XYZ file of C-alpha atoms in Angstrom:
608
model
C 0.000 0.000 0.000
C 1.105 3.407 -0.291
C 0.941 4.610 3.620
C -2.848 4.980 5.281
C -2.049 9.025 6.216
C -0.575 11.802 4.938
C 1.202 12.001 8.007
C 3.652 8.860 7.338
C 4.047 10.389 3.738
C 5.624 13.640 4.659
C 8.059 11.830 7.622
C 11.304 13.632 6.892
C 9.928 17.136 4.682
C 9.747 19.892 5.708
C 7.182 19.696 8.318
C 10.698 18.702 10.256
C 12.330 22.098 9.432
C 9.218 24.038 10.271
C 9.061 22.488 14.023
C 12.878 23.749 14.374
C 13.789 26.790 16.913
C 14.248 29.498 14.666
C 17.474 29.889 15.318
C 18.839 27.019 13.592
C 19.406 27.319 10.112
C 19.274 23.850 8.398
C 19.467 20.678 10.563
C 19.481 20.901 14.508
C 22.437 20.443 15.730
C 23.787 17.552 17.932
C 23.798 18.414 21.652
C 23.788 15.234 24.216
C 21.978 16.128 27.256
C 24.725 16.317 30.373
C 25.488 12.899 31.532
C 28.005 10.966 33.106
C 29.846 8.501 30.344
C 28.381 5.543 29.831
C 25.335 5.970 31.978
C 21.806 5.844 30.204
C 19.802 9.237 30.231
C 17.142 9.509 32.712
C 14.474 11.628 32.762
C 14.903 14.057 35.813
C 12.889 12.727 39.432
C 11.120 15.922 39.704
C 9.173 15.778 36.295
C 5.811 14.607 36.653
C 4.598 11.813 33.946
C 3.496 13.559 31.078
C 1.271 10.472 29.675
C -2.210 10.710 31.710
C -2.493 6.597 31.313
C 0.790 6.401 33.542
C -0.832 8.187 36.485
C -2.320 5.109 38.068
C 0.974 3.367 38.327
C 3.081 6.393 39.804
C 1.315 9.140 41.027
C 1.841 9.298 45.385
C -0.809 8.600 47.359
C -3.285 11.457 47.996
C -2.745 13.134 51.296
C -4.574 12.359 54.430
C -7.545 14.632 54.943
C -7.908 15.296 58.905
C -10.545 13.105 60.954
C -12.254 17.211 62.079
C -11.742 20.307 59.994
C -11.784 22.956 62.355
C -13.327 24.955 60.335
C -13.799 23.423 57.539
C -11.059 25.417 55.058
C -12.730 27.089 52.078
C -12.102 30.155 50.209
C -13.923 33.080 49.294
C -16.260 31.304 47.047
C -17.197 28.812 49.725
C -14.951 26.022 47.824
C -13.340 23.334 50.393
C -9.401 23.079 50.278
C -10.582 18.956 49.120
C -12.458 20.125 46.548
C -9.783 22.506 44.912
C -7.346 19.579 45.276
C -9.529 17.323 43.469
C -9.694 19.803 40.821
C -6.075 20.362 40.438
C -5.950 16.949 40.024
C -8.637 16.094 37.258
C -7.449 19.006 35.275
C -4.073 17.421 35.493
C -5.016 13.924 34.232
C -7.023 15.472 31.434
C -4.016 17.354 29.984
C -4.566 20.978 31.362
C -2.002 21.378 33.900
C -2.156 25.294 34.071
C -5.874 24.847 35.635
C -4.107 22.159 37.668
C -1.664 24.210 38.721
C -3.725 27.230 40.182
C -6.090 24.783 42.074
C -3.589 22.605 43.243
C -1.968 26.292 44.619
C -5.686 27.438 45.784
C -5.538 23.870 47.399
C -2.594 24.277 49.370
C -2.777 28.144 50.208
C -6.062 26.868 52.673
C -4.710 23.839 53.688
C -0.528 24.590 53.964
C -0.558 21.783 56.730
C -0.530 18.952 54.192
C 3.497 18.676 53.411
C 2.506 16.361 50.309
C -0.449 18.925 48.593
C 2.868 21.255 49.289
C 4.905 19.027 46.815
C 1.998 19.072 44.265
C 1.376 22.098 43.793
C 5.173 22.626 43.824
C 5.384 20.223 40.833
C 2.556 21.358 38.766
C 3.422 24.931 39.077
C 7.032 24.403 38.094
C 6.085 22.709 35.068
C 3.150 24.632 34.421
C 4.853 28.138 34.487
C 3.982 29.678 37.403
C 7.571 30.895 38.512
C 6.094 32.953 41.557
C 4.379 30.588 43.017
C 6.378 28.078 42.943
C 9.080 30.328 44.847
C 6.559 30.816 47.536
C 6.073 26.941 48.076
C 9.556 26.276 47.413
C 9.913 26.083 51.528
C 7.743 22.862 51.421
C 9.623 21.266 49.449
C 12.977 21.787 51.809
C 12.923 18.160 52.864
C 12.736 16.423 49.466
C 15.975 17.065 47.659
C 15.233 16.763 43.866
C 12.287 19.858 44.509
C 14.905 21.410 47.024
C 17.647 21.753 43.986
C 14.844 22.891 41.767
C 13.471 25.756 44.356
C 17.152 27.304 44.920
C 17.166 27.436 40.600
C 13.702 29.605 40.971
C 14.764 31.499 43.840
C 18.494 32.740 41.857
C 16.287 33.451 39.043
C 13.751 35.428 41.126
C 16.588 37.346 42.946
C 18.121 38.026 39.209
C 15.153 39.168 37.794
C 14.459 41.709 40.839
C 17.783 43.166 40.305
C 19.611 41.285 43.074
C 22.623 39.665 41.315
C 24.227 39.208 44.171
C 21.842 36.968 46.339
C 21.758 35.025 42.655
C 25.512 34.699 43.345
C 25.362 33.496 46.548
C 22.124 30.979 45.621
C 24.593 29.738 43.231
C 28.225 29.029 44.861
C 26.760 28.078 48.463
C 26.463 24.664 47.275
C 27.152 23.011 44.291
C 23.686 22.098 42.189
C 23.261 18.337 42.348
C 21.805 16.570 38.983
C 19.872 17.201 36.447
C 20.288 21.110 37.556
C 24.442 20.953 37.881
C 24.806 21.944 34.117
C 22.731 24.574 33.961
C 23.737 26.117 36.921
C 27.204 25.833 35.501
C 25.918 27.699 31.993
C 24.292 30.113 34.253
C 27.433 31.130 36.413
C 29.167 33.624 33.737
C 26.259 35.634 33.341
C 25.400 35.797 37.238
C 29.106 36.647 38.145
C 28.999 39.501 35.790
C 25.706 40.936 37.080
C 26.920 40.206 41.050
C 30.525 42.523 39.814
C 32.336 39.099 39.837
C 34.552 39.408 37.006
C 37.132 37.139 37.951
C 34.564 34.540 37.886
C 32.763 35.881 35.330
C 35.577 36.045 32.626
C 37.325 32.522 33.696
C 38.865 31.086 30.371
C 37.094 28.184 28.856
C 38.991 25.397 29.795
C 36.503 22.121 28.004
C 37.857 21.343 24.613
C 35.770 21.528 21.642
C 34.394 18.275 21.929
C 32.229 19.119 25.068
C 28.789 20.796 24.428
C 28.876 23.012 27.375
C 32.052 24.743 25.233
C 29.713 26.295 23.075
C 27.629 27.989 25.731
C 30.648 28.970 27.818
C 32.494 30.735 25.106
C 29.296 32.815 23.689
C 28.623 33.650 27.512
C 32.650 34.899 27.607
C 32.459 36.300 24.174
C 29.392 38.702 25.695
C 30.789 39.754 28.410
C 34.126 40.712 27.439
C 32.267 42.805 25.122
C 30.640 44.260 27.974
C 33.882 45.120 29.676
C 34.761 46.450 26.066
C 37.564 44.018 25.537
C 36.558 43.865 21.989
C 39.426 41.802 20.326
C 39.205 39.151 22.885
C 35.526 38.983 22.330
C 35.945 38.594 18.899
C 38.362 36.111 19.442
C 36.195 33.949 21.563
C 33.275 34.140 19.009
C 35.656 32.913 16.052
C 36.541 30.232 18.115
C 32.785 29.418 18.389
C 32.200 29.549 14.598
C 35.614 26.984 14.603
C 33.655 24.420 17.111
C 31.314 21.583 15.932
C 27.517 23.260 15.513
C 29.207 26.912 17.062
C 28.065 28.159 14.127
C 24.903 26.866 13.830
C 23.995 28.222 17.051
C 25.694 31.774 17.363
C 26.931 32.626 13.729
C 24.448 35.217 14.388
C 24.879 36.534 17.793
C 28.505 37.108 16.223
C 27.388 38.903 13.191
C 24.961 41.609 15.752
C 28.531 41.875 17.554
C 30.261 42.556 14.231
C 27.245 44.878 13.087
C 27.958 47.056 16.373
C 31.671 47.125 15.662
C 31.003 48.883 12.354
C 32.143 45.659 10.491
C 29.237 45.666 7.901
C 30.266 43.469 5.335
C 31.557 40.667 7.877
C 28.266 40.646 9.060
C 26.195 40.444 6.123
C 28.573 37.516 5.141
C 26.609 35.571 7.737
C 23.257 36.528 7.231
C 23.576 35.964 3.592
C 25.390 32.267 4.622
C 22.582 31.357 7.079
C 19.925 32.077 3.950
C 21.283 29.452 1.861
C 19.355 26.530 2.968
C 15.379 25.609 2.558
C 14.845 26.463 6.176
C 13.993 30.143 6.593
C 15.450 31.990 9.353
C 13.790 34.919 10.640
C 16.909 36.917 12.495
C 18.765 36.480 9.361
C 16.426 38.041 7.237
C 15.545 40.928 9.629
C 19.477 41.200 10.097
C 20.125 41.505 6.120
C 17.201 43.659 5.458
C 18.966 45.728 8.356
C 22.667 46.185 7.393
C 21.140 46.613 3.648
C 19.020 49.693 5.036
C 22.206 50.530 7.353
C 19.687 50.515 10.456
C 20.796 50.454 13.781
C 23.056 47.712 15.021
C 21.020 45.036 17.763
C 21.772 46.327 21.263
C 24.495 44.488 22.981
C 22.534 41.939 25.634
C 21.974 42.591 29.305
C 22.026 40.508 31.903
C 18.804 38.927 31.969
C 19.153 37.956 28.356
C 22.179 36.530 28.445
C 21.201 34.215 31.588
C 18.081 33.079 28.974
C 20.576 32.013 26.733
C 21.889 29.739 28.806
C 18.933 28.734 30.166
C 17.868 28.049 26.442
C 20.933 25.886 25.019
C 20.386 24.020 28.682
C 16.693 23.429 27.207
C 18.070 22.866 23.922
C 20.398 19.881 25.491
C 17.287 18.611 26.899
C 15.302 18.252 24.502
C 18.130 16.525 22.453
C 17.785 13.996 24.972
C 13.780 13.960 24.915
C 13.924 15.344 28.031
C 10.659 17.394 27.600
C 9.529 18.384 30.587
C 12.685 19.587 31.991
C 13.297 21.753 28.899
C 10.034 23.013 29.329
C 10.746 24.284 32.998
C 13.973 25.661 32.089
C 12.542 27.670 28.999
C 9.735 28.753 31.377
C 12.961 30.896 33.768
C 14.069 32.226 30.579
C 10.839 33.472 29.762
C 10.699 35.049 33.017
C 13.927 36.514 32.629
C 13.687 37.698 29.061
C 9.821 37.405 27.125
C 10.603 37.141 24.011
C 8.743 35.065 20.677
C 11.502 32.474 19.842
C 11.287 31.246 23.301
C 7.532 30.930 23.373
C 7.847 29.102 19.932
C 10.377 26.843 21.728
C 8.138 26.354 24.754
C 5.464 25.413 22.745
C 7.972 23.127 20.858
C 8.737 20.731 24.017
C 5.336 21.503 25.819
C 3.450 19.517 22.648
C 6.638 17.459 22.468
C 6.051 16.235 26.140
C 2.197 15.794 25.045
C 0.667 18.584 26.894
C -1.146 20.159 23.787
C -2.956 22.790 26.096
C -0.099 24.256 27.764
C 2.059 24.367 23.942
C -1.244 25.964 22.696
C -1.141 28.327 25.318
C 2.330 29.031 24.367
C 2.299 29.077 20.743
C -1.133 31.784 20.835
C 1.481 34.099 22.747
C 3.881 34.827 19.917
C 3.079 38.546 18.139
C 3.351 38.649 14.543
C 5.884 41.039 14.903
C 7.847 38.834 13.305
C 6.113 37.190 10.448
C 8.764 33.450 10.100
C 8.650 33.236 13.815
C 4.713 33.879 14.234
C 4.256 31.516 11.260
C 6.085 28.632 12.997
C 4.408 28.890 16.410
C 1.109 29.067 13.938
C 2.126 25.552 12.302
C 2.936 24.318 16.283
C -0.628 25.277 17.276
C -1.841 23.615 13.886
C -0.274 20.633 15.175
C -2.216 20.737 18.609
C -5.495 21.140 16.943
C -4.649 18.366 14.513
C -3.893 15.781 17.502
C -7.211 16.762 19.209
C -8.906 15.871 15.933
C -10.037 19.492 14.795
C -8.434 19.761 11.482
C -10.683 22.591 10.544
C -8.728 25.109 13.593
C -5.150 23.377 12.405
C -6.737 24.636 9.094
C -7.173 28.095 10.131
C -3.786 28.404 11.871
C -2.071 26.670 8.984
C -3.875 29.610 6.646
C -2.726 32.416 9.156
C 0.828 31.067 8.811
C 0.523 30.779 4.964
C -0.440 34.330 5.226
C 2.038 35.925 7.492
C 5.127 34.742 5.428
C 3.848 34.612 2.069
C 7.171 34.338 0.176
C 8.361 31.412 2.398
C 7.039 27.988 0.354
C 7.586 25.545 3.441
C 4.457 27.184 4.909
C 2.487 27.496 2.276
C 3.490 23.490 1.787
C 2.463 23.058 5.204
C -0.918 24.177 4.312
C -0.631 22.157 1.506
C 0.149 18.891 3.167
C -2.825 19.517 5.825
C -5.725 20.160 2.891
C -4.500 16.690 1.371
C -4.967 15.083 4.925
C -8.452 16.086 4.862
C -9.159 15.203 1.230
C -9.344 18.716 -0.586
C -7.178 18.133 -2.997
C -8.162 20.703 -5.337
C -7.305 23.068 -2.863
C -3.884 21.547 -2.064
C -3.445 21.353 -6.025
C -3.941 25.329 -6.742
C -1.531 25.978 -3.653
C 1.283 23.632 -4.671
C 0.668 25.035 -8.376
C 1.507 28.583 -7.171
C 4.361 30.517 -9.967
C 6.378 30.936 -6.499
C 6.516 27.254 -5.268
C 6.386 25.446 -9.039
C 9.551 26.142 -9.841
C 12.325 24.178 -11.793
C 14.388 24.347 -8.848
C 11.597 22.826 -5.935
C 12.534 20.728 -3.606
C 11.868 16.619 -4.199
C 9.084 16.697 -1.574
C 7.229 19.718 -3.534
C 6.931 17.590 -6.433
C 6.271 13.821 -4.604
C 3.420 16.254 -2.883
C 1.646 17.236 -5.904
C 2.325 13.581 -7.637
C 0.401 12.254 -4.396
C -2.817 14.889 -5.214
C -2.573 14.788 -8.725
C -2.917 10.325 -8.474
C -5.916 11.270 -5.948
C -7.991 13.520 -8.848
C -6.681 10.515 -10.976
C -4.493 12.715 -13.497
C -2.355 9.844 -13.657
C 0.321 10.629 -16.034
C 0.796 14.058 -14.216
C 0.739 12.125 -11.101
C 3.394 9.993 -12.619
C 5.676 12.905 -13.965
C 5.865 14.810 -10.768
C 6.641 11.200 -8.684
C 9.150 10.028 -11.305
C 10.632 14.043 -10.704
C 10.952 13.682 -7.106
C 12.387 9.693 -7.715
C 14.955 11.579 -9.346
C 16.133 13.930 -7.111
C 15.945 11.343 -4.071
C 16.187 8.276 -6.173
C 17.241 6.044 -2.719
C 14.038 7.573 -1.101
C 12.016 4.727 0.091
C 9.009 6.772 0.715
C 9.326 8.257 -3.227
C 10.432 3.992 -4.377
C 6.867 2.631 -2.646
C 4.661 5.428 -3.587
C 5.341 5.258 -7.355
C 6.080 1.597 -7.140
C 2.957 0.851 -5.845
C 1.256 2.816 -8.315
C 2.564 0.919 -11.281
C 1.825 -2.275 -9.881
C -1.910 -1.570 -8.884
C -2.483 0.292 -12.161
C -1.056 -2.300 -14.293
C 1.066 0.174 -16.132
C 4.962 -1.019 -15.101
C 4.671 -4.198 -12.584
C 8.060 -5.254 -13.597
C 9.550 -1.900 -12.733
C 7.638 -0.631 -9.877
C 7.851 -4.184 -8.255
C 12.267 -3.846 -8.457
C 11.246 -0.239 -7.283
C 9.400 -2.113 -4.029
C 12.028 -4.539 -3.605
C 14.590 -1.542 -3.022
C 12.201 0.266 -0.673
C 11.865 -3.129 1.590
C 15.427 -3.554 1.815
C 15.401 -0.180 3.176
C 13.260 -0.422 5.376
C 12.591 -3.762 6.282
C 10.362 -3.233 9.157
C 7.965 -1.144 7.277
C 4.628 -2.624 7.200
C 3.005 -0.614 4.650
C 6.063 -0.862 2.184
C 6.134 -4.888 2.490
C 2.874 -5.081 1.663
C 3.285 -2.973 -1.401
C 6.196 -5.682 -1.992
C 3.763 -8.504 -1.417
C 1.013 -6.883 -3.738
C 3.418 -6.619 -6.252
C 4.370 -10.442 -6.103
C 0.569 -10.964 -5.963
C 0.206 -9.447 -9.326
C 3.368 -11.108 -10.818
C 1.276 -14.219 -9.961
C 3.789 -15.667 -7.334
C 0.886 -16.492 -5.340
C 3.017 -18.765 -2.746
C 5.885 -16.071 -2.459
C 3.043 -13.135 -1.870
C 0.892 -15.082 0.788
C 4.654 -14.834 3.185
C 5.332 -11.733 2.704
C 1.934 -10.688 3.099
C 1.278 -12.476 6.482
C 4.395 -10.858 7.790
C 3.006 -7.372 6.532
C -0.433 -8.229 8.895
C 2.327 -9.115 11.635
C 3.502 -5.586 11.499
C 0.228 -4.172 10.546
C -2.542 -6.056 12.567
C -5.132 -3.406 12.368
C -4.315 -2.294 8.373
C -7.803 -2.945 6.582
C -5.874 -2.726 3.075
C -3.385 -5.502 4.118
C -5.585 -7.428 5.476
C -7.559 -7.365 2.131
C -4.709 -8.403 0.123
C -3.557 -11.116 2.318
C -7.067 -12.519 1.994
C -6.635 -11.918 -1.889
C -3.435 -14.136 -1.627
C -4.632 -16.993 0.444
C -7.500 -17.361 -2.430
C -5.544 -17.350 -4.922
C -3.483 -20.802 -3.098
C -6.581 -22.252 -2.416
C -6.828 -21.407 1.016
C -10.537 -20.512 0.453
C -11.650 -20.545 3.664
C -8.800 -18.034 5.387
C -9.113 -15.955 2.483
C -12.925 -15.259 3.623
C -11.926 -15.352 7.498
C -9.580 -12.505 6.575
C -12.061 -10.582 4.198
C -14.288 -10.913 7.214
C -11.711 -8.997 9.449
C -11.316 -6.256 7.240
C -15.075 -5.180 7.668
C -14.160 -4.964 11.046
C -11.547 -2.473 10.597
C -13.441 0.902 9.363
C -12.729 0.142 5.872
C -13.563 3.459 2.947
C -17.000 2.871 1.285
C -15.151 1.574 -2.230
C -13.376 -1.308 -0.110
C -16.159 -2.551 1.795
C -18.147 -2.443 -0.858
C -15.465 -4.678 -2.915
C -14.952 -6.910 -0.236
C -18.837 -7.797 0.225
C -18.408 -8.643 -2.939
C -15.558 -10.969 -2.513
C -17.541 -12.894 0.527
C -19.959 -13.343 -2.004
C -18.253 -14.407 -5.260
C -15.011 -14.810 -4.311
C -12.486 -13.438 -6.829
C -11.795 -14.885 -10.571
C -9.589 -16.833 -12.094
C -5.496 -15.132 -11.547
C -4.762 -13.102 -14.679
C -0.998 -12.093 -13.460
C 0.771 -9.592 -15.144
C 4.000 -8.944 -15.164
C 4.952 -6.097 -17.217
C 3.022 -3.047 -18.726
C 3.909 -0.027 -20.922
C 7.174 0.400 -21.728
């Protein structure tokens, strides 16, 4: 078969490139998550389970409620401390842990007695973003030391952000921050020191070699702040060292071009932009950063304090996340968002919120970022699309997916994007006049533009268009075993190449062995060949990895006919009307119950 969504069609497109942090200007780079060698990556003991089936088996026991209330605690609205808790925790199961999070805190505020309501609403607020609150109920947490570690975090970043560097400072170097919060704290230490006055600690020479992540952070940290002490050569020494290191210039080749723009050096800087506006991937600080030293505009102001501790608090999110880590990048991109409110970290929030499956809280998120710039505003707008989509209202991912086709016009990914999601829902038409646009139908598209459009133009059956664009894309990715099954497939079902597109299926299984869908292409294509025996294998190990495929389980009833295995073939036509077959197939296979199928008329070859 070709693949039952549109989903499993686009894996690897640019969908992928759309869900990156802006920043990044082709692929994400490679950045392990801190660990000690050879030990497997954990997620972090404060996160709470972000799959609401796992609750059951994990979640601590509710606390005790006292024998006698004396009086009964309830707030102004006459609702009981109990009934707030139960609250917190329904909206928490059902996926909306910012509700959970301010009734869990309602909960606790009437009832502070309960040490273990104290943890809860410690944990749901942390996650869910509410940074004061969870410094007020970080005391409760004293005696459990994973919450402990993650209290003193909030309470440095509280002091920062109310202009007390120095109780930051002291937060900091008291103790040292046990795991999963000893990185960051060490990414956070440069920019701290320099607000507290501490230059000596501030301006300490990198000392990891390249080969360590945590280089990269410490030498753009260094590079800022010895521009802030206006020791400009060394800065710019410490940023070409960056652009030297293994994905340095993935992640700062820009930061170093707004230090080169407010040096005066123009055409160093434009150098870059024009460099990161080479790939397929638009990048939204490049542009504005081109269009700027074009128009000789004002050079970005050099960073303050508070920005450049959310930098580190974002490439500690960014490691994170590298390791799947969700929640824990969400918390730490939550202090930087405190610290510095800014779009690209809501779109990255939103990123690892929907990432970590909380689709309300990554809505929340992605709504929040202005149009104010239109790349970054049309990303979070393809996030939220993906929300809506995965609570099964393709008509609002419709809408957002329109906006974001809208706000960046010129950029084609989007308006692919909006594309891809009309074809999902059957409008192909629609997708068609889109994908057909002067600006996107170029001689120079990408493979996936024209597989796309071969995919919509097979659906209005237009088959030799279908089969130009397809054989187009083949070309330009001709190992592609997405592209091989597709237009495989399509020969052998229509008849018109079953020699060809059945090698083409071959090369695609080899590929990827495991795939389900693309063996049974192989095993249809055997079918037709009239290797009945050889078809009815490789089709009953396609059901293996398929159980609940209706289309598989047609053929492989198809096959066991065709050996004389009558009565499985009807067992397994049976099973398929039990798997929410499309109208056309049920109807066909009614049919087969009825007649069974006629004599084998194999072909094996078709137009040249």
């Amino acid at each position: 078969m070709r693949f039952p969504s549109l989903a499993l069609l686009l894996t690897g497109c640019a969908l992928t490139a759309l869900s990156s942090p802006a920043r990044a200007q082709e692929t994400p780079v490679g950045i392990p998550a801190p660990a000690e060698a050879g030990a497997a990556p954990e997620a972090p003991a404060i996160i709470v389970e972000a799959a609401p089936e796992a609750v059951a088996a994990v979640e601590p026991p509710a606390p005790p409620i006292p024998a006698i209330w004396a009086p009964v605690p309830v707030d102004a609205s006459g609702q009981s401390a109990y009934g707030l808790y139960l609250a917190g925790r329904l909206a928490s199961i059902r996926g909306d842990r910012l509700a959970g999070s301010v009734f869990l805190g309602e909960a606790h505020a009437l009832a502070p007695e309960q040490p273990a309501l104290g943890e809860e609403a410690f944990r749901s607020g942390l996650f869910s973003g509410d940074i004061a609150d969870v410094a007020r109920l970080t005391p409760t947490v004293a005696d459990t030391p994973d919450l402990a570690e993650a209290g003193r975090l909030i309470e440095l970043i509280q002091a920062l952000r109310a202009g007390d560097p120095g109780q930051s400072l002291s937060l900091l170097t008291q103790r040292p921050f046990a795991d999963p919060f000893s990185a960051v704290a060490r990414y956070l230490t440069p920019a701290i020191a320099g607000a507290a006055g501490d230059w000596d600690t501030a301006l300490k020479a990198v000392d990891q070699p390249a080969t360590d992540p945590a280089s990269l952070i410490l030498h753009q940290q260094r590079a800022s702040l010895l521009e802030s002490r206006r020791r400009f050569a060394e800065a710019d020494a410490e940023y070409k060292i960056l652009m030297a290191s293994p994905g340095g210039a993935m992640l700062y080749a820009l930061d170093y071009a707004g230090f080169l723009e407010r040096q005066g050096r123009r055409d160093e800087a434009l150098a870059i932009y024009d460099a990161a506006l080479t790939g397929g991937n638009p990048n939204s600080e490049a542009l504005l950063g081109r269009a700027r030293v074009a128009g000789r505009g004002r050079a970005p102001a050099e960073p303050n304090a508070l920005q450049r501790a959310a930098d580190a608090l974002e490439f500690a999110a960014l490691q994170t996340s590298a390791n799947q880590s969700w929640e824990l990048s969400a918390i730490y991109l939550r202090m930087a968002d405190s610290l510095d409110p800014d779009d690209l970290i809501a779109l990255q929030l939103g990123q690892s919120l929907n990432s970590g499956r909380q689709p309300l809280l990554a809505r929340e998120a992605f709504a929040r970022v202005s149009q104010a710039d239109p790349i970054t505003y049309a990303r979070a707008q393809v996030g939220l699309a993906g929300t809506l989509d995965s609570q099964a209202d393709a008509e609002g991912a419709l809408e957002a997916l329109r906006r974001a086709d809208a706000a960046a016009v010129d950029q084609a990914a989007f308006a692919y994007a909006l594309a891809a999601h009309l074809v999902g829902m059957g409008r192909h038409e629609e997708a068609l006049a889109i994908l057909n646009r002067p600006t996107i139908n170029v001689a120079a598209q990408p493979a996936h533009f024209h597989f796309l459009r071969g995919t919509v133009l097979e659906n209005l059956n237009r088959i030799d268009e279908a089969e130009a664009e397809l054989w187009a894309a083949l070309q330009a990715q001709p190992n592609d075993p997405t592209i091989l099954n597709y237009l495989g497939y399509m020969w052998v079902d229509s008849g018109r190449r079953v020699a060809e597109g059945a090698e083409m299926l071959a090369r695609a299984h080899a590929a990827e062995p495991q795939n389900g869908n693309i063996q049974d292409s192989l095993g249809w294509a055997q079918f037709r060949q009239g290797q009945y025996e050889i078809a009815v294998q490789t089709l009953e190990e396609a059901v293996g990895k398929q159980p609940g495929n209706a289309e598989i389980v047609d053929h492989l009833g198809d096959a066991y006919w065709q050996v004389g295995r009558r009565r499985e073939a009807e067992w397994q036509w049976t099973r398929v009307l039990t798997l929410e077959p499309d109208a056309p197939r049920r109807a066909e296979v009614e049919q087969k119950l009825v007649r069974g199928l006629p004599d084998p008329t194999p072909s094996s070859g078709g137009q040249p």
